[in-house]
XYZ file of C-alpha atoms in Angstrom:
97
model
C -202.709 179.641 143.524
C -205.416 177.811 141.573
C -205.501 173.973 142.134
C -205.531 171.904 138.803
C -208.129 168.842 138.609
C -207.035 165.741 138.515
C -206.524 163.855 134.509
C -207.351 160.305 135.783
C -209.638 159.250 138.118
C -209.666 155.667 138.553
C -212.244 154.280 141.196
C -213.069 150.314 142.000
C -209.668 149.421 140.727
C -208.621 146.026 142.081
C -204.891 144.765 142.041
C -204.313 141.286 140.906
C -200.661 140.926 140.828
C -197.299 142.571 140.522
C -196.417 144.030 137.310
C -192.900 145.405 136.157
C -192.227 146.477 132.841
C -195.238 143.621 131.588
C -193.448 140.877 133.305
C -194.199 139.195 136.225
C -191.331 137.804 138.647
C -191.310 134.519 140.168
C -189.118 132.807 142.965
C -188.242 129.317 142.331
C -186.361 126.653 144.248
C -185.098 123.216 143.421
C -181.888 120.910 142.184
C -180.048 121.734 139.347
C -180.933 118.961 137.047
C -178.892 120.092 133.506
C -177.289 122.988 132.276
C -176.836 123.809 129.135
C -174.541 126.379 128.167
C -174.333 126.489 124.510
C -178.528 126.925 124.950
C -178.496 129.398 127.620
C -180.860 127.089 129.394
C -181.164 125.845 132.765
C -183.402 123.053 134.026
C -184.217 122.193 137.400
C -186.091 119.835 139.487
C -188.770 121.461 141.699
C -190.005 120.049 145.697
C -192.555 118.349 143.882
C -190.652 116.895 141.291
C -191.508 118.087 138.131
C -188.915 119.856 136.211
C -188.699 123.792 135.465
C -186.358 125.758 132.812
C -185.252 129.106 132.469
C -183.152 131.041 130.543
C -179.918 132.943 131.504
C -178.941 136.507 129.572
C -175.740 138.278 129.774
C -177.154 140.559 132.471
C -178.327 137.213 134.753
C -176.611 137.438 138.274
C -175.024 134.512 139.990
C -174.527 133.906 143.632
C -172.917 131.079 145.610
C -172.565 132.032 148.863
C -171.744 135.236 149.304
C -169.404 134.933 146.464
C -170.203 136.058 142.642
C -170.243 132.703 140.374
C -170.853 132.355 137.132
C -172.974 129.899 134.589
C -170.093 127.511 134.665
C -170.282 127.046 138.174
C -174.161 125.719 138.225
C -173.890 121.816 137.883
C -176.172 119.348 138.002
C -177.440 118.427 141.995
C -176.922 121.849 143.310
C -179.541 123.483 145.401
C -181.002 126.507 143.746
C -183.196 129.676 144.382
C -184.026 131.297 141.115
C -185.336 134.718 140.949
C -186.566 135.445 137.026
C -189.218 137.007 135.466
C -191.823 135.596 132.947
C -192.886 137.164 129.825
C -194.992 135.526 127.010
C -194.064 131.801 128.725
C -190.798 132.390 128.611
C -189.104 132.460 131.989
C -185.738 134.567 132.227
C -183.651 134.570 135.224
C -181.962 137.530 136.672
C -180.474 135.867 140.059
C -179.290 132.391 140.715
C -177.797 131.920 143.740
């Protein structure tokens, strides 16, 4: 059987950081500062104080505990980890727990 040559050859190629799909995820945690709903926005307060949004899609999981929750459940002062991806400066959560 006759061995086929590679297509691509790539050589000196350095990795920089995680790409999926063009985004890039990022782990955030902090204190629920506001929510609002009828935005599908999110802000919270970071460790070093300054103050971080997101938005929340249909598809955006919630977590408290070990329980599912929901949007309506997030109020202001809770602790927070929020998983979401950025694309284009816009960062969109897919777990809150």
């Amino acid at each position: 059987m006759m061995q086929k040559a590679p297509l691509v050859r790539l050589e000196s190629v350095k990795k920089h950081f995680e790409l999926t799909k063009g985004m890039v995820f990022r782990k955030s945690i902090g204190t629920v500062k506001a929510v609002h709903a009828d935005m599908n926005h999110v802000e919270i307060t970071l460790k070093d104080g300054k103050v971080s949004g997101f938005y929340v899609t249909p598809t955006t999981k919630y977590v408290h505990g070990k329980k599912a929750a929901t949007l309506a459940d997030l109020k202001a002062g809770a602790r927070v980890v929020v998983e979401a991806t950025m694309d284009n400066e816009k960062m969109t959560a897919t777990k809150v727990k």
